[in-house]
Amino acid sequence: MTPTTETMVGIGGAAESTDMVLNIGPQHPSTHGVLRLKLVLDGERIRHAEPVIGYMHRGAEKLFEARDYRQIIMLANRHDWLSAFSNELGVVLAVERMLGMEVPERAVWMRTLLAELNRVLNHLMFLGSYPLELGGITPVFYAFQEREELQNVMEEISGGRMHYMFNRVGGLKEDLPAGWTARARTTVRDVRSRMDRFDDLVLGNEIFRGRTRGVGTLAPETVHAYGVSGPIARASGVDFDLRRDEPYLAYGELQDTLKVVTRQEGDCLARFECLLEQTHNALDLADACLDRLAELPPGPVNQRLPKVLKAPEGHTYAWTENPLGINGYYLVSKGDKTPYRLKLRSASYNNIQALTELLPGTLVADMVAILGSLFFVVGDIDK
């Protein structure tokens, strides 16, 4: 008997068992940059999700090895372009630890102040952009109004609006301009007085709450498994913040003001609430730093360095609580003027991995809400 072959034609997408592969990105407006999501769909429900990264990769870790310890600050400044000051901080802390260098007290408090102002700038971007992705355009205008005022303050002290380049190994570039602390205090007060717009306009909006409550729930076990950190982890009940649990800079003296914001729900709404409440607390910390700076006598803000700066042979790891989560630098030195190896552990790289657990089982319509609630910067993923 001659074997026969049966062929079925014409079913198209009507077959219930047929999966569809959908690419979101790499140029999709909801992806915060050049990120691609490869989704396998069963109708309107996501069965599998794979973040495809690397479109913005610039090899920062390899470039570190060809720059001296003063030059790498510029490279580290840029991977999370919303947290430039905090990125610089991790590098100089690692190098100072290798050198056994003590930073002047005035510089320590100035660094803490500027790190918290940078935190507010970072969070305001997401407090405005996240509602925009869900159809609410008004909050982003308010967010940028507050960001402009804070950026004016940061620009006056550093000369930069996004990439400050104000940290130096051993301290800071220079002292505060005359009258700057008064202007900074006024700006912090004004921004705080208008933050209730986000409480009322966003959290009080029924549509926003409907799109985010119970959506994209991240379990604490998943947080630990993937190394998720920052407000995303704390929204799932993981109570960890380096500023409290392993204090650096002046945070050890700010424990009465520092509030680690947590939630238990772990959904998109909880992540937004954590971000908003953390912004309020960052403004309080900035005020506390300004109060302390007013009490300090005039003094140096940096250490004198040799013309050629070489770190002694050895290795160290410095991590900081960046606005988006834990940012770490593992520095290996062979005693040269350039790092032998400088490994960057960025917050967004770990956080975005959780999408493989969060998206399966959800609807395509909820994908943008979940994606936006992870508060990532693509340069921080690709490095």
Short mmCIF file of C-alpha atoms in Angstrom, two decimals:
data_model
loop_
_atom_site.label_atom_id
_atom_site.label_comp_id
_atom_site.label_asym_id
_atom_site.label_seq_id
_atom_site.Cartn_x
_atom_site.Cartn_y
_atom_site.Cartn_z
CA MET A 1 0.00 0.00 0.00
CA THR A 2 1.38 3.40 -0.96
CA PRO A 3 1.79 5.72 2.09
CA THR A 4 -0.27 8.91 1.94
CA THR A 5 0.31 12.36 3.44
CA GLU A 6 -2.51 14.43 4.91
CA THR A 7 -2.24 18.20 4.81
CA MET A 8 -4.57 20.61 6.60
CA VAL A 9 -4.80 24.10 5.15
CA GLY A 10 -6.68 27.31 5.82
CA ILE A 11 -6.97 27.29 9.60
CA GLY A 12 -4.77 30.38 10.07
CA GLY A 13 -5.00 31.83 13.56
CA ALA A 14 -8.32 30.15 14.24
CA ALA A 15 -6.73 27.04 15.71
CA GLU A 16 -7.01 27.21 19.48
CA SER A 17 -3.73 25.38 19.98
CA THR A 18 -1.72 27.78 17.83
CA ASP A 19 0.68 30.07 19.73
CA MET A 20 1.67 33.46 18.36
CA VAL A 21 5.07 35.04 18.95
CA LEU A 22 4.85 38.82 19.42
CA ASN A 23 7.85 41.12 19.53
CA ILE A 24 7.45 44.23 21.67
CA GLY A 25 10.32 46.52 20.70
CA PRO A 26 13.10 47.23 20.31
CA GLN A 27 11.56 50.58 19.23
CA HIS A 28 8.26 50.36 21.06
CA PRO A 29 7.33 53.58 22.94
CA SER A 30 6.41 51.70 26.12
CA THR A 31 9.83 50.12 26.67
CA HIS A 32 11.81 53.04 28.20
CA GLY A 33 14.48 52.71 25.55
CA VAL A 34 15.89 50.03 23.30
CA LEU A 35 14.54 46.86 24.92
CA ARG A 36 12.82 43.95 23.19
CA LEU A 37 10.31 41.61 24.74
CA LYS A 38 9.67 38.32 22.96
CA LEU A 39 6.21 37.17 24.02
CA VAL A 40 4.50 33.87 23.25
CA LEU A 41 0.74 34.44 23.32
CA ASP A 42 -2.22 32.14 23.67
CA GLY A 43 -4.97 34.42 22.50
CA GLU A 44 -4.77 37.52 24.71
CA ARG A 45 -2.83 35.78 27.44
CA ILE A 46 0.97 35.69 27.70
CA ARG A 47 2.37 32.17 28.02
CA HIS A 48 6.08 32.97 27.93
CA ALA A 49 8.15 36.17 28.10
CA GLU A 50 11.81 36.69 27.29
CA PRO A 51 13.53 40.09 27.68
CA VAL A 52 16.09 40.48 24.88
CA ILE A 53 18.75 42.98 25.89
CA GLY A 54 22.01 44.35 24.52
CA TYR A 55 20.83 46.92 21.98
CA MET A 56 22.47 49.74 23.98
CA HIS A 57 25.51 47.82 25.23
CA ARG A 58 28.65 50.01 25.03
CA GLY A 59 31.13 47.87 26.92
CA ALA A 60 31.52 50.19 29.91
CA GLU A 61 33.25 47.55 32.04
CA LYS A 62 35.93 47.02 29.38
CA LEU A 63 36.34 50.78 28.93
CA PHE A 64 36.98 51.08 32.68
CA GLU A 65 40.16 49.07 32.19
CA ALA A 66 41.59 51.62 29.74
CA ARG A 67 40.89 54.75 31.83
CA ASP A 68 42.53 55.99 35.01
CA TYR A 69 40.68 56.42 38.28
CA ARG A 70 39.74 60.01 37.53
CA GLN A 71 38.41 59.24 34.04
CA ILE A 72 36.23 56.25 34.91
CA ILE A 73 33.92 58.52 36.91
CA MET A 74 32.66 59.92 33.60
CA LEU A 75 31.89 56.42 32.27
CA ALA A 76 30.17 55.27 35.48
CA ASN A 77 28.12 58.46 35.45
CA ARG A 78 26.06 57.40 32.46
CA HIS A 79 24.66 53.87 32.70
CA ASP A 80 21.62 55.02 34.71
CA TRP A 81 21.26 58.51 33.31
CA LEU A 82 18.60 59.39 35.89
CA SER A 83 20.91 58.59 38.82
CA ALA A 84 24.20 60.09 37.64
CA PHE A 85 25.39 61.37 41.01
CA SER A 86 24.70 58.05 42.72
CA ASN A 87 26.56 56.17 39.97
CA GLU A 88 29.66 58.34 40.51
CA LEU A 89 29.45 57.75 44.23
CA GLY A 90 29.88 54.00 44.02
CA VAL A 91 33.11 54.31 42.02
CA VAL A 92 34.78 56.86 44.28
CA LEU A 93 33.77 54.93 47.41
CA ALA A 94 35.40 51.79 46.00
CA VAL A 95 38.63 53.60 45.10
CA GLU A 96 38.75 55.42 48.46
CA ARG A 97 38.30 52.12 50.26
CA MET A 98 41.23 50.65 48.32
CA LEU A 99 43.37 53.66 49.22
CA GLY A 100 42.26 53.69 52.87
CA MET A 101 41.34 57.33 52.35
CA GLU A 102 39.31 59.39 54.82
CA VAL A 103 36.99 61.98 53.25
CA PRO A 104 36.43 65.35 55.00
CA GLU A 105 33.23 65.49 57.05
CA ARG A 106 31.86 68.39 55.05
CA ALA A 107 32.21 66.38 51.84
CA VAL A 108 30.44 63.39 53.42
CA TRP A 109 27.36 65.46 54.25
CA MET A 110 27.39 67.21 50.87
CA ARG A 111 27.53 63.85 49.11
CA THR A 112 24.59 62.58 51.17
CA LEU A 113 22.56 65.69 50.38
CA LEU A 114 23.23 65.51 46.65
CA ALA A 115 22.53 61.76 46.57
CA GLU A 116 19.07 62.36 48.05
CA LEU A 117 18.31 65.23 45.67
CA ASN A 118 19.35 62.92 42.83
CA ARG A 119 16.98 60.28 44.24
CA VAL A 120 14.09 62.73 44.09
CA LEU A 121 14.96 63.63 40.48
CA ASN A 122 14.99 59.96 39.52
CA HIS A 123 11.70 59.14 41.22
CA LEU A 124 9.90 62.18 39.79
CA MET A 125 10.62 60.93 36.28
CA PHE A 126 8.87 57.63 36.97
CA LEU A 127 6.07 59.24 39.01
CA GLY A 128 5.25 61.25 35.89
CA SER A 129 5.97 58.73 33.14
CA TYR A 130 4.21 55.70 34.64
CA PRO A 131 0.71 57.28 34.64
CA LEU A 132 1.47 58.52 31.10
CA GLU A 133 1.91 54.94 29.93
CA LEU A 134 -1.50 54.10 31.35
CA GLY A 135 -3.20 57.02 29.59
CA GLY A 136 -2.86 59.86 32.12
CA ILE A 137 -0.90 62.74 30.59
CA THR A 138 -1.23 65.42 33.29
CA PRO A 139 1.15 64.01 35.98
CA VAL A 140 4.17 64.13 33.69
CA PHE A 141 3.82 67.92 33.36
CA TYR A 142 3.79 68.32 37.13
CA ALA A 143 6.75 65.94 37.47
CA PHE A 144 8.84 67.90 35.01
CA GLN A 145 7.99 71.19 36.72
CA GLU A 146 9.45 69.85 39.96
CA ARG A 147 12.41 68.29 38.15
CA GLU A 148 13.27 71.62 36.54
CA GLU A 149 13.52 73.34 39.91
CA LEU A 150 15.72 70.62 41.33
CA GLN A 151 17.86 70.48 38.20
CA ASN A 152 18.48 74.21 38.48
CA VAL A 153 19.87 73.64 41.97
CA MET A 154 22.04 70.73 40.81
CA GLU A 155 23.25 72.66 37.78
CA GLU A 156 24.29 75.63 39.91
CA ILE A 157 26.54 73.50 42.09
CA SER A 158 27.97 71.16 39.43
CA GLY A 159 27.52 72.77 36.02
CA GLY A 160 25.56 69.78 34.69
CA ARG A 161 21.87 69.06 34.49
CA MET A 162 22.08 65.28 34.12
CA HIS A 163 25.73 64.20 34.22
CA TYR A 164 27.14 66.10 37.16
CA MET A 165 30.76 64.90 37.34
CA PHE A 166 30.94 66.43 40.80
CA ASN A 167 32.40 63.52 42.77
CA ARG A 168 36.14 63.11 43.00
CA VAL A 169 38.30 60.45 44.62
CA GLY A 170 38.80 61.97 48.06
CA GLY A 171 35.73 64.20 48.12
CA LEU A 172 34.00 66.61 45.77
CA LYS A 173 35.06 68.93 42.98
CA GLU A 174 34.60 72.14 44.97
CA ASP A 175 32.71 73.73 47.84
CA LEU A 176 29.15 75.00 47.70
CA PRO A 177 28.52 78.37 46.00
CA ALA A 178 27.65 81.29 48.28
CA GLY A 179 23.97 81.20 49.22
CA TRP A 180 23.40 77.80 47.59
CA THR A 181 22.12 76.06 50.73
CA ALA A 182 19.39 78.68 51.18
CA ARG A 183 18.28 78.27 47.58
CA ALA A 184 18.37 74.48 47.90
CA ARG A 185 16.28 74.62 51.08
CA THR A 186 13.68 76.80 49.35
CA THR A 187 13.50 74.41 46.40
CA VAL A 188 13.08 71.36 48.65
CA ARG A 189 10.30 73.14 50.56
CA ASP A 190 8.51 74.17 47.35
CA VAL A 191 8.73 70.70 45.81
CA ARG A 192 7.43 69.09 49.01
CA SER A 193 4.50 71.49 49.15
CA ARG A 194 3.32 70.29 45.72
CA MET A 195 3.93 66.54 46.07
CA ASP A 196 0.33 65.96 47.13
CA ARG A 197 -0.58 66.37 43.45
CA PHE A 198 0.64 62.83 42.90
CA ASP A 199 -1.22 61.53 45.95
CA ASP A 200 -4.49 63.11 44.82
CA LEU A 201 -4.19 63.06 41.04
CA VAL A 202 -2.69 59.60 40.57
CA LEU A 203 -3.36 57.48 43.64
CA GLY A 204 -6.83 58.96 43.93
CA ASN A 205 -7.69 58.06 40.33
CA GLU A 206 -10.03 55.07 40.01
CA ILE A 207 -8.78 54.16 36.54
CA PHE A 208 -5.14 54.14 37.68
CA ARG A 209 -5.96 51.97 40.67
CA GLY A 210 -8.03 49.64 38.51
CA ARG A 211 -5.14 49.17 36.08
CA THR A 212 -2.55 48.52 38.79
CA ARG A 213 -4.16 46.91 41.86
CA GLY A 214 -3.57 43.16 41.88
CA VAL A 215 -1.67 43.31 38.59
CA GLY A 216 1.87 41.93 38.23
CA THR A 217 2.23 40.57 41.77
CA LEU A 218 5.87 39.79 42.57
CA ALA A 219 6.41 37.23 45.33
CA PRO A 220 9.19 37.76 47.92
CA GLU A 221 10.68 34.39 46.91
CA THR A 222 11.07 35.66 43.34
CA VAL A 223 12.67 38.86 44.63
CA HIS A 224 15.35 36.84 46.41
CA ALA A 225 15.82 34.39 43.54
CA TYR A 226 16.47 37.10 40.94
CA GLY A 227 18.32 39.60 43.14
CA VAL A 228 15.62 42.26 42.72
CA SER A 229 16.27 45.32 44.89
CA GLY A 230 15.15 48.87 45.59
CA PRO A 231 11.52 50.05 45.76
CA ILE A 232 10.41 47.08 43.63
CA ALA A 233 11.70 44.60 46.22
CA ARG A 234 10.40 46.61 49.17
CA ALA A 235 6.92 46.73 47.56
CA SER A 236 6.90 42.91 47.90
CA GLY A 237 7.69 43.08 51.60
CA VAL A 238 11.47 42.59 51.36
CA ASP A 239 12.59 45.05 54.02
CA PHE A 240 16.15 45.81 52.91
CA ASP A 241 17.83 49.17 52.39
CA LEU A 242 21.61 49.64 52.48
CA ARG A 243 21.24 53.14 53.92
CA ARG A 244 19.86 51.56 57.10
CA ASP A 245 21.26 48.01 57.05
CA GLU A 246 24.85 48.85 56.04
CA PRO A 247 25.14 52.63 56.43
CA TYR A 248 27.59 54.59 54.30
CA LEU A 249 28.20 58.35 53.93
CA ALA A 250 26.23 60.11 56.69
CA TYR A 251 23.25 57.73 56.76
CA GLY A 252 24.37 56.27 60.08
CA GLU A 253 23.54 59.65 61.67
CA LEU A 254 20.22 60.01 59.81
CA GLN A 255 18.45 56.91 61.13
CA ASP A 256 15.82 59.02 62.90
CA THR A 257 14.86 60.67 59.60
CA LEU A 258 15.37 57.71 57.26
CA LYS A 259 12.22 55.71 56.65
CA VAL A 260 12.39 52.44 54.72
CA VAL A 261 9.09 52.28 52.85
CA THR A 262 7.60 48.81 52.35
CA ARG A 263 4.36 47.23 51.17
CA GLN A 264 3.14 43.64 51.28
CA GLU A 265 0.99 43.44 48.15
CA GLY A 266 3.83 43.30 45.62
CA ASP A 267 1.65 44.55 42.74
CA CYS A 268 2.03 47.52 40.37
CA LEU A 269 0.13 49.81 42.73
CA ALA A 270 2.35 48.89 45.69
CA ARG A 271 5.48 49.64 43.63
CA PHE A 272 4.16 53.09 42.72
CA GLU A 273 3.18 53.79 46.34
CA CYS A 274 6.67 52.83 47.53
CA LEU A 275 8.26 55.13 44.98
CA LEU A 276 6.03 58.06 45.94
CA GLU A 277 6.49 57.66 49.70
CA GLN A 278 10.24 57.22 49.24
CA THR A 279 10.32 60.55 47.38
CA HIS A 280 8.72 62.27 50.38
CA ASN A 281 11.35 60.73 52.66
CA ALA A 282 14.23 61.74 50.37
CA LEU A 283 13.10 65.36 50.67
CA ASP A 284 13.11 64.99 54.48
CA LEU A 285 16.64 63.56 54.35
CA ALA A 286 17.76 66.46 52.16
CA ASP A 287 16.44 68.91 54.76
CA ALA A 288 18.28 67.06 57.53
CA CYS A 289 21.53 67.24 55.55
CA LEU A 290 21.06 70.98 54.98
CA ASP A 291 20.55 71.44 58.72
CA ARG A 292 23.77 69.57 59.48
CA LEU A 293 25.77 71.47 56.85
CA ALA A 294 24.64 74.75 58.43
CA GLU A 295 26.22 73.60 61.73
CA LEU A 296 29.55 72.53 60.24
CA PRO A 297 32.44 75.01 60.20
CA PRO A 298 34.05 75.90 56.85
CA GLY A 299 36.62 73.36 55.76
CA PRO A 300 38.01 71.33 52.89
CA VAL A 301 35.75 69.17 50.72
CA ASN A 302 38.45 66.99 49.15
CA GLN A 303 41.87 65.47 49.68
CA ARG A 304 45.03 66.37 47.83
CA LEU A 305 45.89 63.59 45.38
CA PRO A 306 49.15 62.72 43.64
CA LYS A 307 49.51 63.64 39.99
CA VAL A 308 49.32 59.95 39.06
CA LEU A 309 46.79 58.10 41.22
CA LYS A 310 47.42 54.38 41.68
CA ALA A 311 45.31 52.08 43.82
CA PRO A 312 47.28 49.46 45.77
CA GLU A 313 47.09 45.83 44.67
CA GLY A 314 43.98 44.09 45.96
CA HIS A 315 40.25 44.01 45.52
CA THR A 316 37.16 45.51 47.15
CA TYR A 317 33.41 45.80 46.64
CA ALA A 318 31.43 48.97 47.26
CA TRP A 319 27.66 49.00 47.01
CA THR A 320 25.17 51.81 47.43
CA GLU A 321 21.39 52.14 47.62
CA ASN A 322 20.80 53.83 44.28
CA PRO A 323 17.34 55.20 43.45
CA LEU A 324 16.46 52.08 41.41
CA GLY A 325 18.08 49.57 43.78
CA ILE A 326 21.47 48.15 44.72
CA ASN A 327 24.37 49.43 42.63
CA GLY A 328 27.73 47.76 43.21
CA TYR A 329 31.30 48.01 41.93
CA TYR A 330 33.77 45.16 42.35
CA LEU A 331 37.22 46.68 41.88
CA VAL A 332 40.35 44.60 41.27
CA SER A 333 43.69 46.45 41.18
CA LYS A 334 47.17 45.29 40.21
CA GLY A 335 48.73 48.49 41.55
CA ASP A 336 48.42 50.41 38.27
CA LYS A 337 46.76 53.75 37.50
CA THR A 338 43.88 51.91 35.78
CA PRO A 339 41.62 49.18 37.22
CA TYR A 340 42.58 45.62 36.33
CA ARG A 341 38.85 44.84 36.50
CA LEU A 342 35.82 46.86 37.51
CA LYS A 343 32.63 44.84 37.53
CA LEU A 344 29.36 46.79 37.64
CA ARG A 345 26.32 45.33 39.36
CA SER A 346 23.42 47.52 38.22
CA ALA A 347 19.93 47.53 39.72
CA SER A 348 17.95 47.45 36.47
CA TYR A 349 19.83 44.42 35.10
CA ASN A 350 18.60 42.23 37.95
CA ASN A 351 15.19 43.81 38.28
CA ILE A 352 14.20 43.35 34.64
CA GLN A 353 14.83 39.59 34.84
CA ALA A 354 11.72 39.29 36.98
CA LEU A 355 9.62 39.89 33.84
CA THR A 356 10.09 36.21 32.94
CA GLU A 357 8.11 35.40 36.12
CA LEU A 358 5.73 38.36 36.16
CA LEU A 359 4.36 38.32 32.60
CA PRO A 360 3.35 34.66 31.99
CA GLY A 361 -0.31 34.20 32.78
CA THR A 362 -1.20 37.89 32.44
CA LEU A 363 -3.09 39.65 29.66
CA VAL A 364 -1.34 41.59 26.91
CA ALA A 365 -3.27 44.67 28.07
CA ASP A 366 -1.54 44.46 31.46
CA MET A 367 1.95 44.09 29.95
CA VAL A 368 2.62 47.83 29.74
CA ALA A 369 1.40 48.37 33.32
CA ILE A 370 3.75 45.66 34.61
CA LEU A 371 6.68 46.77 32.47
CA GLY A 372 6.42 50.40 33.55
CA SER A 373 6.13 49.49 37.24
CA LEU A 374 9.62 47.96 37.24
CA PHE A 375 11.11 51.48 36.97
CA PHE A 376 14.19 50.62 34.93
CA VAL A 377 16.61 52.49 32.69
CA VAL A 378 17.77 50.52 29.65
CA GLY A 379 21.34 51.85 29.85
CA ASP A 380 21.45 50.42 33.37
CA ILE A 381 20.54 46.99 31.94
CA ASP A 382 22.95 46.94 29.00
CA LYS A 383 25.86 48.83 30.64
#
